[in-house]
Short mmCIF file of C-alpha atoms in Angstrom, two decimals:
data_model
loop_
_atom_site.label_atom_id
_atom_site.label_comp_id
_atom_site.label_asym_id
_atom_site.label_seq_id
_atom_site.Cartn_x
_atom_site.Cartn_y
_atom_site.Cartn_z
CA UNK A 157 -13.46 259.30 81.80
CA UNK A 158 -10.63 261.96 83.25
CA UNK A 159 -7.77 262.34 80.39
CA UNK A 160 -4.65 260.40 82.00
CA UNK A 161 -1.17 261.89 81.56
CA UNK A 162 1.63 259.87 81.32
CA UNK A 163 5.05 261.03 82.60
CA UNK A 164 7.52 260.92 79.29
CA UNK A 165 10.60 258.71 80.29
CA UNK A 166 13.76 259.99 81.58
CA UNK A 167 16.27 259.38 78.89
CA UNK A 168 19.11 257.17 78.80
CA UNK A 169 22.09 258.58 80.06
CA UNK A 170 24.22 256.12 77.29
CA UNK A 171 21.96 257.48 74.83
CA UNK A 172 22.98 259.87 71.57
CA UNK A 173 20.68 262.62 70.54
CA UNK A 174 19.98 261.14 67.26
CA UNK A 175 21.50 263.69 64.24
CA UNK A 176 24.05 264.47 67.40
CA UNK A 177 26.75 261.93 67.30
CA UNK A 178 29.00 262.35 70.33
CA UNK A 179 30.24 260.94 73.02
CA UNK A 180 28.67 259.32 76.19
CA UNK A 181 28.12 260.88 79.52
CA UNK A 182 29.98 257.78 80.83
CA UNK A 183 32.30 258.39 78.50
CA UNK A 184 32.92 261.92 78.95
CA UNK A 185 32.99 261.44 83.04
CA UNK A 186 35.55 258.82 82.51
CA UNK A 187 37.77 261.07 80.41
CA UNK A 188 36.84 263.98 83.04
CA UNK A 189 38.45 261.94 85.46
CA UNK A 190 41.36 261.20 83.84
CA UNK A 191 41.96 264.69 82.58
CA UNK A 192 41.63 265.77 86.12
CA UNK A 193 44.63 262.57 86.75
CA UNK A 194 46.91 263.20 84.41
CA UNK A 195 48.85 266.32 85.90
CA UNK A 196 49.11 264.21 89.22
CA UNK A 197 50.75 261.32 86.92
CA UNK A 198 53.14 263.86 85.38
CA UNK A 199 54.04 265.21 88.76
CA UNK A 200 54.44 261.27 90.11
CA UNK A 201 56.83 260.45 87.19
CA UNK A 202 58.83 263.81 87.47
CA UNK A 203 59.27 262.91 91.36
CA UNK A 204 60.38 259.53 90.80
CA UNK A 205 63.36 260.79 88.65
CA UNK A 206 64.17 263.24 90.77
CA UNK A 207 64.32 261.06 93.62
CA UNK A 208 65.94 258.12 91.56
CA UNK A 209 68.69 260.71 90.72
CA UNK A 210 69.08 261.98 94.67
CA UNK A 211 69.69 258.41 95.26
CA UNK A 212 72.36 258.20 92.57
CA UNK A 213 73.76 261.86 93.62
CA UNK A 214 74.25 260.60 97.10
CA UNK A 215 75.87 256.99 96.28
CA UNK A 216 78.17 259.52 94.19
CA UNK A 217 78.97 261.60 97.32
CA UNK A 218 79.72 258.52 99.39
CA UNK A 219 81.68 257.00 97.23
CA UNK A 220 83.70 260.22 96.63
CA UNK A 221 83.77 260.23 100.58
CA UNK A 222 85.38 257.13 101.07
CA UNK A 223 87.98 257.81 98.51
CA UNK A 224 89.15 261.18 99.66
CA UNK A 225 89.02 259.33 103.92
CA UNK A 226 91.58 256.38 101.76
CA UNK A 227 94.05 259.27 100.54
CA UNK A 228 93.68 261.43 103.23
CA UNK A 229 94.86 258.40 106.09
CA UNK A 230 97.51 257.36 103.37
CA UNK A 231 98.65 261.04 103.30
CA UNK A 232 98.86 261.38 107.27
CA UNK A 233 100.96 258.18 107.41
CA UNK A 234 103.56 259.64 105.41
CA UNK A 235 103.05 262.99 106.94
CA UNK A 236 103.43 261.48 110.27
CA UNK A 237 107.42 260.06 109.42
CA UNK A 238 107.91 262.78 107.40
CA UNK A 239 107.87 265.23 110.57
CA UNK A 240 109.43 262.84 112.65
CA UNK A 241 112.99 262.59 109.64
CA UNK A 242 112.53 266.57 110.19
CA UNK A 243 113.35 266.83 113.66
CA UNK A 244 116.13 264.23 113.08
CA UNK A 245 117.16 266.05 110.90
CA UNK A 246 118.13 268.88 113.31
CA UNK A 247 120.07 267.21 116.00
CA UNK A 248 123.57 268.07 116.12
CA UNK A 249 124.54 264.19 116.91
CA UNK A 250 124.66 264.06 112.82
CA UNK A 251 128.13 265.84 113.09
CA UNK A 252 130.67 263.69 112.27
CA UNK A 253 131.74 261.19 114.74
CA UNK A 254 128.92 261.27 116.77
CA UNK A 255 126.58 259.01 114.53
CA UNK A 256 127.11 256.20 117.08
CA UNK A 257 125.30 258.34 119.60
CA UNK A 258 122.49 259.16 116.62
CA UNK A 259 121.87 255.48 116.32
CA UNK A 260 120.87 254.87 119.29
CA UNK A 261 118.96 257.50 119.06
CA UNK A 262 117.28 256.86 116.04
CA UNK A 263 116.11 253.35 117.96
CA UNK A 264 112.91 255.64 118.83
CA UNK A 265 111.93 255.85 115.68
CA UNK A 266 111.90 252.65 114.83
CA UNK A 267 109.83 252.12 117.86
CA UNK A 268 107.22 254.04 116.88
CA UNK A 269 107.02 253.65 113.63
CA UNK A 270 107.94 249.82 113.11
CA UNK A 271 110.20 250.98 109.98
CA UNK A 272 114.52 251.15 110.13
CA UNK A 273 116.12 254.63 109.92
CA UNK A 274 119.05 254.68 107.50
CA UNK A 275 121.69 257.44 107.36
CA UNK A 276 123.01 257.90 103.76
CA UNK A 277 125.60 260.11 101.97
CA UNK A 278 125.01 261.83 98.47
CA UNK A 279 127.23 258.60 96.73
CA UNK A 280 124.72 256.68 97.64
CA UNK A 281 126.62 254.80 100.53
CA UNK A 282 124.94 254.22 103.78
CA UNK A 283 126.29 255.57 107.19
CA UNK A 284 124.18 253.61 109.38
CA UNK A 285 120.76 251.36 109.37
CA UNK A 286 119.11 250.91 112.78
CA UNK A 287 118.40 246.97 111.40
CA UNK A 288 121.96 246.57 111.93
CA UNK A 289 124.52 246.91 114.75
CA UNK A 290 126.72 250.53 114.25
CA UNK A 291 129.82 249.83 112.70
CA UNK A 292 128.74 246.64 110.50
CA UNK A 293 129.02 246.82 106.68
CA UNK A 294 125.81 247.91 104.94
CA UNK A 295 125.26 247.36 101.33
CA UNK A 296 125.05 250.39 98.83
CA UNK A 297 121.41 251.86 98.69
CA UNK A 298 119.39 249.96 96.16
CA UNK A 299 118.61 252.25 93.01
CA UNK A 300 115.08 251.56 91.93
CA UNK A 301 113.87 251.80 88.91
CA UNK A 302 111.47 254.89 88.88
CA UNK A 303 111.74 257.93 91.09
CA UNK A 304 114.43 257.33 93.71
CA UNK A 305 113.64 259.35 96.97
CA UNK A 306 117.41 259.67 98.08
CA UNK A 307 118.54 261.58 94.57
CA UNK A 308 115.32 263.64 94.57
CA UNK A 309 115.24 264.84 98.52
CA UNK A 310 118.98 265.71 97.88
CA UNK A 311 118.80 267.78 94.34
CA UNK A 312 115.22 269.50 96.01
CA UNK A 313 116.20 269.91 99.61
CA UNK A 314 112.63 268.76 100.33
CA UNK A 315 111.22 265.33 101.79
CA UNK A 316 110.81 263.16 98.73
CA UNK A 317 108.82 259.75 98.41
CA UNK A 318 110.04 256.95 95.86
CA UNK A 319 108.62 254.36 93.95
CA UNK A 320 108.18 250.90 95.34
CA UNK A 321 111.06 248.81 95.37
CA UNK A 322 112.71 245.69 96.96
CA UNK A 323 114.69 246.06 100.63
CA UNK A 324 118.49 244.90 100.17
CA UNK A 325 118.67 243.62 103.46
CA UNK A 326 115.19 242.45 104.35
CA UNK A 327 114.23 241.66 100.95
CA UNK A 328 110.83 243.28 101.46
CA UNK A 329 108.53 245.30 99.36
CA UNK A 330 108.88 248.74 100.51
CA UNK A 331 109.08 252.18 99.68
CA UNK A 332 111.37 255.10 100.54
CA UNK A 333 110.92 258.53 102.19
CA UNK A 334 114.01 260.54 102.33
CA UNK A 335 114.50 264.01 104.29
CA UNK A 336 117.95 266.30 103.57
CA UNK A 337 120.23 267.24 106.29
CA UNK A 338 120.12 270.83 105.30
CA UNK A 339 123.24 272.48 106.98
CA UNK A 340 124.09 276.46 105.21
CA UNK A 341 121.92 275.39 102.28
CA UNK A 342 123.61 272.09 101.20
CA UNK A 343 122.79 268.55 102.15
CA UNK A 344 125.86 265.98 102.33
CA UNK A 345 123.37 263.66 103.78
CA UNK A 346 120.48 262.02 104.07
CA UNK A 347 117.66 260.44 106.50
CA UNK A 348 115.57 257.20 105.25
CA UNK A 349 113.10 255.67 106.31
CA UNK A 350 111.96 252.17 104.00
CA UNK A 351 108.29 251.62 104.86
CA UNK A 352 106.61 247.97 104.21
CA UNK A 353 103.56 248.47 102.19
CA UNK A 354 101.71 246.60 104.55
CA UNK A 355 101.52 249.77 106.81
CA UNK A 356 98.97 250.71 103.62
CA UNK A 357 97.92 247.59 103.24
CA UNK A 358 96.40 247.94 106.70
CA UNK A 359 95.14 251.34 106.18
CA UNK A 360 92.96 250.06 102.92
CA UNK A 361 91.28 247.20 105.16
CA UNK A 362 90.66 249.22 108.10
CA UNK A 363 88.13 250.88 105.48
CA UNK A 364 86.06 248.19 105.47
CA UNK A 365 84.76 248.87 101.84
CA UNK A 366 81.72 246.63 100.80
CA UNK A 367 81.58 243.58 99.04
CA UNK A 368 83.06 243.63 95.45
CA UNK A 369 84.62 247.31 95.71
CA UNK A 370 88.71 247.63 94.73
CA UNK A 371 91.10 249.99 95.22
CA UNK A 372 94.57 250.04 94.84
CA UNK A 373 97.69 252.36 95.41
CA UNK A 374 100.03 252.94 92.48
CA UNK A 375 103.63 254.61 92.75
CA UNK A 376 104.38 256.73 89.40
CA UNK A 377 105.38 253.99 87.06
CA UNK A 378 101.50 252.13 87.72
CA UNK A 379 102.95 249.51 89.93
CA UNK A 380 100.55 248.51 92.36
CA UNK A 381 101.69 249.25 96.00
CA UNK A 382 98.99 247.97 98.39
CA UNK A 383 95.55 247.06 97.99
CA UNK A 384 93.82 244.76 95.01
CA UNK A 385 95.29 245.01 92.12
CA UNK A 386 92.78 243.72 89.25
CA UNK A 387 92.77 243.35 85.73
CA UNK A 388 93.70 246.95 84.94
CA UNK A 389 94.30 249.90 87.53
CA UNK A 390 94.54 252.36 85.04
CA UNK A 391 91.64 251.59 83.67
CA UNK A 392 88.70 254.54 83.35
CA UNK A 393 86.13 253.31 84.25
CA UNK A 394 85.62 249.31 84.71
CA UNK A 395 81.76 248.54 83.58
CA UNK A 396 79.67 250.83 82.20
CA UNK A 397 77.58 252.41 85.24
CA UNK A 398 80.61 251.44 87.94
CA UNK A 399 82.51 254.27 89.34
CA UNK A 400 86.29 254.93 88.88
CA UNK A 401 87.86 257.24 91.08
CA UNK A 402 91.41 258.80 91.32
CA UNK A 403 93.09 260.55 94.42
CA UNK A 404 96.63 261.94 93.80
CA UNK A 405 98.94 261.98 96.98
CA UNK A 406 99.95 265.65 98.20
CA UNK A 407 103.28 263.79 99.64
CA UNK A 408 103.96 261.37 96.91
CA UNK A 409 103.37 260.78 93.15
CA UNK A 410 101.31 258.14 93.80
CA UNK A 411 97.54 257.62 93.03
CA UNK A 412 94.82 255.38 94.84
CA UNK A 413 91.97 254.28 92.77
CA UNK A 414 88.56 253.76 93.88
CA UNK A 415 86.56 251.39 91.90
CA UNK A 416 82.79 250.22 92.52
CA UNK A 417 81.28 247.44 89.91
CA UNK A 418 77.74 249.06 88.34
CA UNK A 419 76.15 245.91 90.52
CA UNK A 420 76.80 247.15 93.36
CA UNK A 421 75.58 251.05 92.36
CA UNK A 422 72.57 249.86 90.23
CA UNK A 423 71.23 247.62 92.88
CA UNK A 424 69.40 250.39 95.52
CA UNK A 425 68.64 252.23 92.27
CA UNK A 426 67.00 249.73 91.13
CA UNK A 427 65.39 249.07 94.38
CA UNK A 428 63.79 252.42 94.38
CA UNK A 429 63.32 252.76 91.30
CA UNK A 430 60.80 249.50 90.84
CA UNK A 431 59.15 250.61 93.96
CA UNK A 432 58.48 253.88 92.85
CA UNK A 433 57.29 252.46 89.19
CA UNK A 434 54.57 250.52 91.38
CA UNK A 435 53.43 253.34 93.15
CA UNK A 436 52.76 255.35 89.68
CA UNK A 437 50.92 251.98 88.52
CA UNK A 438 48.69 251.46 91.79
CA UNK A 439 47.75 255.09 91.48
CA UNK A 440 47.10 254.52 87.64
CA UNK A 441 44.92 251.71 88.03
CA UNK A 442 42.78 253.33 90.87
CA UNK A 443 42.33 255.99 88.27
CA UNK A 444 41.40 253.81 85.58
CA UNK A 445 38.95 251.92 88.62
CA UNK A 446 37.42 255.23 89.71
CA UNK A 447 36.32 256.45 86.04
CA UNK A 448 34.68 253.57 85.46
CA UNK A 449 32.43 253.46 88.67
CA UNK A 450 31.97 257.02 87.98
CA UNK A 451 30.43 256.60 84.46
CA UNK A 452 28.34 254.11 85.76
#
């Protein structure tokens, strides 16, 4: 009978050499595979905290945004009256006997800017209040505790702003901007204009800032002006991960703060952050998935 050959069998790919202990070739293509993974998962995780801290970067510029737009309108509100006291300041009907004529004048002013022009002397007397009909008696200007524009504008020569303080005749919170009559470098006199904080309480709302934010103007002795004044306003920082900004007035030494609870800044961060953690997973599992079918 013919000799029959029989074909040796292939052997078994989960099979060790015997004196050889090693590892599988399932084995050894799963760890292949996730060799080949790994720099992808390093390069996933470094992308997420890049793009976790763009995130944060960007809240930061916003929120540093809406501050500076706060002090900035603030600024040009007092900026606006301040130029207006200037040019009042130049017109000769400030000559003595002719501040009858200058009140009516002055009735402009209060037109447009919804706050009374007052005419003072250095003794702190007033000449003339465009609340009240020329010639009446006026009380003494009030002497608030603090910085006192009056004083200041007339020692400087320069527009001054003054802490808050409460109206004598309206009985108002308000706040004074005094400009000198300069005449051959002295000033015998003085123009005033009280504004109502609620010309910056207005400006703060017209911001429209989100749910749960705060801010708050402060004269230079911390009192709070306008706004929402919490639990402290000088305060550095509220909860750990908020934001506490300061803006110092170029017209005034006043301050607005800016403050953001970490809720509302940890919340899109957060967001992202979990989104991007499920991403890394997903593609981790798939991994894990793909080097098992591939030892098989």
């Amino acid at each position: 009978m013919p000799e029959v050959h029989s074909t040796p069998p292939l052997p078994d790919a989960t099979a060790r050499t015997p004196g050889h202990p090693g590892p599988t070739l399932a084995g050894y293509l799963r760890r292949l595979i996730w060799w080949a993974m790994l720099p992808l998962l390093v390069l996933a995780v470094g992308l997420a905290a890049d793009s976790v801290r763009r995130l944060r970067a960007a809240d930061d510029r916003a929120t540093q945004l809406v501050a500076d737009q706060l002090s900035s309108g603030i600024d040009q509100a007092l900026s606006d009256r301040v130029l207006a006291l200037e040019v009042l300041s130049k017109s000769p009907l400030l000559e003595e006997g002719r501040l009858a004529d200058f009140h009516r004048r002055a009735q402009v002013f209060r037109q447009l800017y919804g706050s009374e022009l007052i005419v003072a002397d250095g003794q702190g007397h007033m000449r003339l209040h465009t609340g009240v009909p020329f010639g009446d008696a006026l009380p003494p200007l009030p002497r608030p505790p603090g910085r006192a524009a009056v004083p200041t504008a007339l020692s400087s020569l320069k527009p001054a702003v003054g802490d808050l303080f409460i109206g004598p005749v309206n009985h108002k919170p308000l706040v004074a901007l005094a400009v000198p009559v300069v005449r051959e470098e002295r000033a015998e006199l003085v123009l005033l204009t009280a504004i109502d904080t609620r010309t910056f309480e207005r400006l703060i709302e017209q911001a429209h800032l989100p749910e749960g934010w705060r801010a708050v103007l402060l004269d230079s002795r911390g009192t709070p002006i306008a706004g929402q004044p919490g639990q402290d306003s000088s305060a550095s920082a509220g909860v750990a991960g908020g934001a506490h900004l300061e803006r110092a007035s170029r017209l005034a030494p006043w301050r607005l703060v800016l403050e953001v609870p970490a809720a509302n800044r940890s919340g899109p961060l957060l967001g992202a952050a979990i989104a991007l953690a499920a991403l890394i997973v997903a593609a981790t599992l798939t991994g894990l998935f793909a080097g098992r079918l591939g030892g098989r």
